[in-house]
Coordinates of C-alpha atoms and ligand atoms in Angstrom, one line a residue:
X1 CA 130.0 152.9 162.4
X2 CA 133.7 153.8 161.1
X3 CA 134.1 152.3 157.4
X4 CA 131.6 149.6 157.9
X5 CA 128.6 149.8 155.3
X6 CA 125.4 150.8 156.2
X7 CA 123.0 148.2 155.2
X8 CA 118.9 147.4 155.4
X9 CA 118.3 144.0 153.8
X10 CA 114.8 143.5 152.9
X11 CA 113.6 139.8 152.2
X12 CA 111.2 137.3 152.0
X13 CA 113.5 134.3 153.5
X14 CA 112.8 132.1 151.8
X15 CA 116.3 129.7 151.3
X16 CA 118.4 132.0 149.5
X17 CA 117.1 135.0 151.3
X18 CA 118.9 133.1 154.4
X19 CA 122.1 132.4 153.1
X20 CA 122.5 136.3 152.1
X21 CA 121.8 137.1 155.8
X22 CA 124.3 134.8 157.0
X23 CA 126.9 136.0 154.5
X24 CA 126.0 139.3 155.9
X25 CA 126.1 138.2 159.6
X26 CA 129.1 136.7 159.1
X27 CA 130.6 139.7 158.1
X28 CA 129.4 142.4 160.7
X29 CA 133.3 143.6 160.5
X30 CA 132.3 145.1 157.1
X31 CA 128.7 145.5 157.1
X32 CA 126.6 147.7 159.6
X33 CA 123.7 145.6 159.4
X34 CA 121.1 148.5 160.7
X35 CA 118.2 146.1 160.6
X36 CA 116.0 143.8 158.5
X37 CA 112.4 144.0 157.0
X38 CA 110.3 141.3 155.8
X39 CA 108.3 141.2 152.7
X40 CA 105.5 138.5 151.6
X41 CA 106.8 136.9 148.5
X42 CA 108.2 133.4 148.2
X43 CA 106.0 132.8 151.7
X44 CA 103.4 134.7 153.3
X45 CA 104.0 137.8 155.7
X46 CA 103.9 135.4 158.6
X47 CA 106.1 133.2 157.7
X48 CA 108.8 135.3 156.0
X49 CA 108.6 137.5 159.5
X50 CA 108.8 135.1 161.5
X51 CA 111.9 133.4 159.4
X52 CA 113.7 137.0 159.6
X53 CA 113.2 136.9 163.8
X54 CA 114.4 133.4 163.8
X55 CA 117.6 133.5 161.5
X56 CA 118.8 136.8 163.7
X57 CA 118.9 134.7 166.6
X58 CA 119.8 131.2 165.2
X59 CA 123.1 133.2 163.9
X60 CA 124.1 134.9 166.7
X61 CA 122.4 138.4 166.0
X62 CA 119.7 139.0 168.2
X63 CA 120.6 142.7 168.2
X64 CA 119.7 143.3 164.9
X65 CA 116.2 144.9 164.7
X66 CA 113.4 143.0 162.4
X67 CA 110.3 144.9 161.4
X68 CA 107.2 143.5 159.3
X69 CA 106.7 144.8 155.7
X70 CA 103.9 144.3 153.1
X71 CA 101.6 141.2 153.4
X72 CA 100.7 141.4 149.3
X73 CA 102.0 143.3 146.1
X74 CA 101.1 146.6 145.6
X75 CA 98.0 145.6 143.2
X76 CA 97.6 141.7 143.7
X77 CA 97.5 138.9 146.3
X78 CA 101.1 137.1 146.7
X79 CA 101.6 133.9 144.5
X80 CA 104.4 132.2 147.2
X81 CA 106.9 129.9 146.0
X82 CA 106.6 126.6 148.2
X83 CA 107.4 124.6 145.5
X84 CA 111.0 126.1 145.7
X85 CA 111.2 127.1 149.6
X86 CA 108.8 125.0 151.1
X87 CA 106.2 125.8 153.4
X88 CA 108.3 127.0 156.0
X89 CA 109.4 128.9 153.6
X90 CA 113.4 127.4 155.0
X91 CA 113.0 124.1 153.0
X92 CA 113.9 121.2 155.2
X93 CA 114.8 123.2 157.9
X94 CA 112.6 123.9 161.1
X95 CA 114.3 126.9 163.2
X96 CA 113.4 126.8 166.8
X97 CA 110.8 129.3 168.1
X98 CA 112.1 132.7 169.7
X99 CA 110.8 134.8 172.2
X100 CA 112.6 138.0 170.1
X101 CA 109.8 140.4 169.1
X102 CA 109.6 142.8 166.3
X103 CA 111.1 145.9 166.4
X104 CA 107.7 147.4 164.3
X105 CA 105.3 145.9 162.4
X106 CA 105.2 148.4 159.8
X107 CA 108.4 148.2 157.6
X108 CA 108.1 151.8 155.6
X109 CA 107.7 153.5 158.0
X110 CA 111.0 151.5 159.9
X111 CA 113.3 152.0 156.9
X112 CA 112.9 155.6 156.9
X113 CA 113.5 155.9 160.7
X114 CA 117.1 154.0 160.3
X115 CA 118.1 156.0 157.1
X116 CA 116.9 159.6 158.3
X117 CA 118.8 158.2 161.9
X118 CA 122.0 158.2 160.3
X119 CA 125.1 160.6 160.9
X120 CA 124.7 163.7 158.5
X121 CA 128.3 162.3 156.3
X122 CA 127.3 158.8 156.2
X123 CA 124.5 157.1 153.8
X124 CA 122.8 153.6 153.5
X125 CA 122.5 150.8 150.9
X126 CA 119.5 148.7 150.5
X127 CA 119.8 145.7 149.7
X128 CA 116.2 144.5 148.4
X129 CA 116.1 140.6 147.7
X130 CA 112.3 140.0 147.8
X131 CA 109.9 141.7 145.9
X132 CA 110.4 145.3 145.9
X133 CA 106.8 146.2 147.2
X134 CA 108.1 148.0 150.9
X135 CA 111.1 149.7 149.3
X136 CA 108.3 151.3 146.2
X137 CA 106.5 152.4 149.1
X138 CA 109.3 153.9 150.7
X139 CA 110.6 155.6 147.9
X140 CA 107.3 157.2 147.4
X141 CA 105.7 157.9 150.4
X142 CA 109.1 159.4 152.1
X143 CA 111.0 160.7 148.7
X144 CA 113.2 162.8 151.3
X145 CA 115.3 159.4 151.9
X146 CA 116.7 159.4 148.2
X147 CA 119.1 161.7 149.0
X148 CA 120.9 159.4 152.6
X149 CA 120.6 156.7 149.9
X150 CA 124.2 155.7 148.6
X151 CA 122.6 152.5 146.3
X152 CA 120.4 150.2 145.9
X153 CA 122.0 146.4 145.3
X154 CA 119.1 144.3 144.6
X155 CA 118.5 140.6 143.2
X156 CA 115.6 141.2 140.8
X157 CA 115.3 140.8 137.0
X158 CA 117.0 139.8 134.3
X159 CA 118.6 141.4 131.1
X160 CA 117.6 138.4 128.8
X161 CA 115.3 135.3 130.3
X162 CA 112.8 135.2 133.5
X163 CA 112.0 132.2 135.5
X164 CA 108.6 132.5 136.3
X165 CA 108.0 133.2 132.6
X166 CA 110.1 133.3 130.0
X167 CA 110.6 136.6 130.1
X168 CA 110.0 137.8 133.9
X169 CA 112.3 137.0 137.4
X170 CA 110.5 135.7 140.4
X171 CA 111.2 139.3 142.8
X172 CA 109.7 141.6 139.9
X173 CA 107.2 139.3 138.7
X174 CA 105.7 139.7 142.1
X175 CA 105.1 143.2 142.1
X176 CA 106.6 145.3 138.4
X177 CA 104.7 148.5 139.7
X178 CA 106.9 149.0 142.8
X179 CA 109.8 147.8 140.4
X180 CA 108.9 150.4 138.3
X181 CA 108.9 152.8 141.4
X182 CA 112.0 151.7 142.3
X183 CA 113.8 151.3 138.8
X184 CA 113.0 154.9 138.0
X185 CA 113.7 156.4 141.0
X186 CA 116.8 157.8 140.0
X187 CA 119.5 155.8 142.3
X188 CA 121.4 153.9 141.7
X189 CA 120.8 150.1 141.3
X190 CA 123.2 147.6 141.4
X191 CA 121.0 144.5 139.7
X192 CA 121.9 141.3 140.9
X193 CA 119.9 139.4 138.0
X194 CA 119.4 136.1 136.6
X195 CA 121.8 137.2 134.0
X196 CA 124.9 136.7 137.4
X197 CA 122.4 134.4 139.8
X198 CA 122.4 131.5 138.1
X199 CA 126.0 131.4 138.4
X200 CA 126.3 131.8 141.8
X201 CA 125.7 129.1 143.3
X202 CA 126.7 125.5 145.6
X203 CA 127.4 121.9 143.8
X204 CA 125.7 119.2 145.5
X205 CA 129.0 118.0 147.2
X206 CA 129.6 121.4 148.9
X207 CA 126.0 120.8 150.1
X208 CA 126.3 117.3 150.4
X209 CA 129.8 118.0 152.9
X210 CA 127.5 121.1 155.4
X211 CA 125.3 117.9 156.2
X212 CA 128.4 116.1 157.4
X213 CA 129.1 118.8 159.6
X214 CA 128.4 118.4 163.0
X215 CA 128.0 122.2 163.0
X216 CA 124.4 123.7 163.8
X217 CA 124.5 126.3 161.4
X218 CA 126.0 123.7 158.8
X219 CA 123.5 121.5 159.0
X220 CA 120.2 123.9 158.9
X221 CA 121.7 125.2 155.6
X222 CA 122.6 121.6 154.2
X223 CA 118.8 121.2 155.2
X224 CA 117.6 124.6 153.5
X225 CA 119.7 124.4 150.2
X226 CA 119.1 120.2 149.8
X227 CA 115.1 121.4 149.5
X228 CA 116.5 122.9 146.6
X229 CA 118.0 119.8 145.3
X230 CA 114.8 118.1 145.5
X231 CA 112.3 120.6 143.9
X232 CA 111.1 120.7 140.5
X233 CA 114.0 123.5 139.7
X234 CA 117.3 121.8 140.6
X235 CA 116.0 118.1 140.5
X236 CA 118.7 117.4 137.6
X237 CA 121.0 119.9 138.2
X238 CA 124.5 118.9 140.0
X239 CA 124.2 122.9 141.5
X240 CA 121.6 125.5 142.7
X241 CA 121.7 128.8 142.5
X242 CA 121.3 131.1 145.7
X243 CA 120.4 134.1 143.5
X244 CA 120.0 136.4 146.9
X245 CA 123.4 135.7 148.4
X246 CA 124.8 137.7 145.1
X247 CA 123.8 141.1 146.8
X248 CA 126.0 140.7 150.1
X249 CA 128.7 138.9 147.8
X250 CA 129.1 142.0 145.7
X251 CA 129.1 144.6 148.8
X252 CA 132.0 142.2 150.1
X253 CA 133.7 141.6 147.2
X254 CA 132.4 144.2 143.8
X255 CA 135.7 142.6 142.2
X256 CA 134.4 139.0 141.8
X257 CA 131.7 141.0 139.6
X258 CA 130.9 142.3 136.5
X259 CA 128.7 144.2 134.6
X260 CA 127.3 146.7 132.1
X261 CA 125.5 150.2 132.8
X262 CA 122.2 150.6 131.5
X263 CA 119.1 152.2 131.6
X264 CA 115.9 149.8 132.7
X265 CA 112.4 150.1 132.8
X266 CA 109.7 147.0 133.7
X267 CA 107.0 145.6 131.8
X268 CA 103.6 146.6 133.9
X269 CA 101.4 145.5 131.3
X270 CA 98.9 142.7 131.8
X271 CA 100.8 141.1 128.7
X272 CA 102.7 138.3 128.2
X273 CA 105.7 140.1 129.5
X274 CA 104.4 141.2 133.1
X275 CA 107.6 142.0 135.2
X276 CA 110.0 142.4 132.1
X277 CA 113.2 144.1 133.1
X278 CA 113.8 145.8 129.9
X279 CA 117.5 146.9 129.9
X280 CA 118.6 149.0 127.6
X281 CA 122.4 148.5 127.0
X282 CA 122.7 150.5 123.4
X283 CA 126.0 152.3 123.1
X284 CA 124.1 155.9 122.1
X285 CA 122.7 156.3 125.5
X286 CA 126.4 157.8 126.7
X287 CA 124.1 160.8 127.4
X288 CA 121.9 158.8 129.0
X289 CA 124.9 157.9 131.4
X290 CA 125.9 162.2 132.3
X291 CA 122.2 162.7 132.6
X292 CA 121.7 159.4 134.8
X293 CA 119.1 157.8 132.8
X294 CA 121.7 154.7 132.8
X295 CA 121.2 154.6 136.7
X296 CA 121.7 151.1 136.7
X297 CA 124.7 148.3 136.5
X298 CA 123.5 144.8 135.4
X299 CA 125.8 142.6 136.3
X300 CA 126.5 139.7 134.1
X301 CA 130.1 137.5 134.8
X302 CA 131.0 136.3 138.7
X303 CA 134.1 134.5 139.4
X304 CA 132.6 131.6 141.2
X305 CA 135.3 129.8 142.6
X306 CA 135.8 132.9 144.6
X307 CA 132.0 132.9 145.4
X308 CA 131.9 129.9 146.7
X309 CA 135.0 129.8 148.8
X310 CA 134.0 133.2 150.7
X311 CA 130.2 131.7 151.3
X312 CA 131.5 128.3 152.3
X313 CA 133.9 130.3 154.9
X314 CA 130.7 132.2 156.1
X315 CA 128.8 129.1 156.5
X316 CA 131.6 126.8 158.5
X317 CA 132.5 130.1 160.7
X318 CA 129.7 130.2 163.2
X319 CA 130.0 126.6 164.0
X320 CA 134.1 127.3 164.6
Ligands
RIB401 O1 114.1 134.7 141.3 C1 114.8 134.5 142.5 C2 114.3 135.3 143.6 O2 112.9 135.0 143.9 C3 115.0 135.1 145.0 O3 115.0 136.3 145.7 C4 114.3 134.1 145.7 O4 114.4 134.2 147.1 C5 112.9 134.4 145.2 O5 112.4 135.4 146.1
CA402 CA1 114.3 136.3 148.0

């Protein structure tokens, strides 16, 4: 595709794994969205795959090819999130059944298809925003795609906090061994942390003004993100943050961003720290930047009026 990005976005939708796709559908002038691949996480493999069919079609883009990914972490069962997505998985929000079928139900094996399928000149960027468990396998099992791979922009981790534990993010919580795998890989990552995530977000107004749309699209979301509202997480805040729309934001727009290289390696331990990004921003590691050890750029500041403007735009356009 001329000058359009190459993109796979691999999810476990999950609320804020929805908005990214329909910032990303919404902007299929920019992005070559070469399909998407499901990963158990904040719901089970069912659910999440059947959420990935559903969106494609809700939003207009039946085209796009949806293949099934890993049903549990590399070493463990999944520990979903209903608490914070529901037990849809979409909050509120029911989509209606589809007659769409996959396009494989084996997701490793599907990335590796699209990437090697591309023009010799061109490359793609993943854009991980579940836990990392099909791209670790990827990576490993095909190491031959590393070099069609432009970057990696995931939402995982954090440079200081967690939010399952005080020290751990949600994504590499789930599975640190294929973070690890993909964290030392060698590409590049751009890491769409809690450190940027919790800044990007909607106010309960914005949310509160999709409902009283009479727009489709603009209501399931009001639906999805007013879940939100009500959980445990953003009971008393006046905004929630929709950490996984922060990947397709920063392919759109890498100005409203920024950040710090670093090197990064994740806690696999059984220890209190399980799923620790630890980033290592100390100014001696310029070597570490030639010899690219600092393979990875932790974003940390996101202008958000901007953010919100652009998402808001993607949101009202479908129902225009
Ligand atoms: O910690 C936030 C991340 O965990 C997001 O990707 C959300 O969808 C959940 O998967
Ligand atoms: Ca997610």
């Amino acid at each position: 595709m001329e000058n359009k990005k190459n993109i796979l976005i691999d999810c476990d939708p999950g609320i804020d794994d929805a908005v990214a796709i329909a910032l990303a559908i919404a902007h299929r002038d920019q992005l070559n969205i070469c399909g998407i691949t499901s990963v158990a996480g904040n719901q089970t493999q069912e659910r999440v795959t059947g959420n990935a069919l559903k969106l494609t079609v809700f939003l207009g883009a039946e085209e796009i090819p949806v293949a099934m990914g890993a049903k549990t972490p590399l070493l463990r069962e999944i520990v979903p999130a209903g608490d914070i997505h529901g037990k849809g998985g979409l909050g509120y929000c029911e989509l209606p059944a589809v007659e769409k079928t996959l396009a494989s139900d084996n997701a490793v094996c599907f990335l590796r298809e699209k990437i090697m399928a591309l023009p010799a000149e061109e490359k793609m960027t993943l854009v991980p925003t579940g836990p990392l468990t099909n791209i670790g396998l990827l990576l490993k099992v095909f190491p031959e795609v590393k070099e069609r791979i432009d970057q990696i922009v995931l939402m995982g981790g954090a440079a200081v906090g967690g939010n399952v534990t005080a020290t751990a993010e949600f994504n590499i919580w789930e599975d640190p061994e294929a973070a690890q795998m993909v964290y030392t890989s060698g590409i590049p990552i751009v890491m769409c942390g809690l450190d940027v995530t919790m800044a990007c977000g909607l106010n309960r107004e914005q949310v509160a003004a999709l409902g009283r749309s009479n727009g489709r699209v603009q209501k399931a979301y009001s639906e999805m993100l007013n879940f939100y509202f009500d959980s445990p997480a953003y009971r008393n805040s006046d905004r929630v943050s929709i950490h996984d729309a922060a990947t397709i934001m920063y392919l759109l727009h890498p100005e409203y961003f920024s950040g710090q290289w670093m090197s990064a390696m994740v806690d696999c331990s059984e220890g209190v720290n399980r799923g620790m990004t630890i980033c290592d921003s100390r100014a001696n590691q310029e070597e570490a930047y030639e010899t690219g050890e600092k393979n990875v750029l932790v974003l940390q500041q996101v202008d958000q009026e901007n953010f919100q403007r652009v998402l808001l735009e993607a949101l009202t356009q479908f129902d225009a």
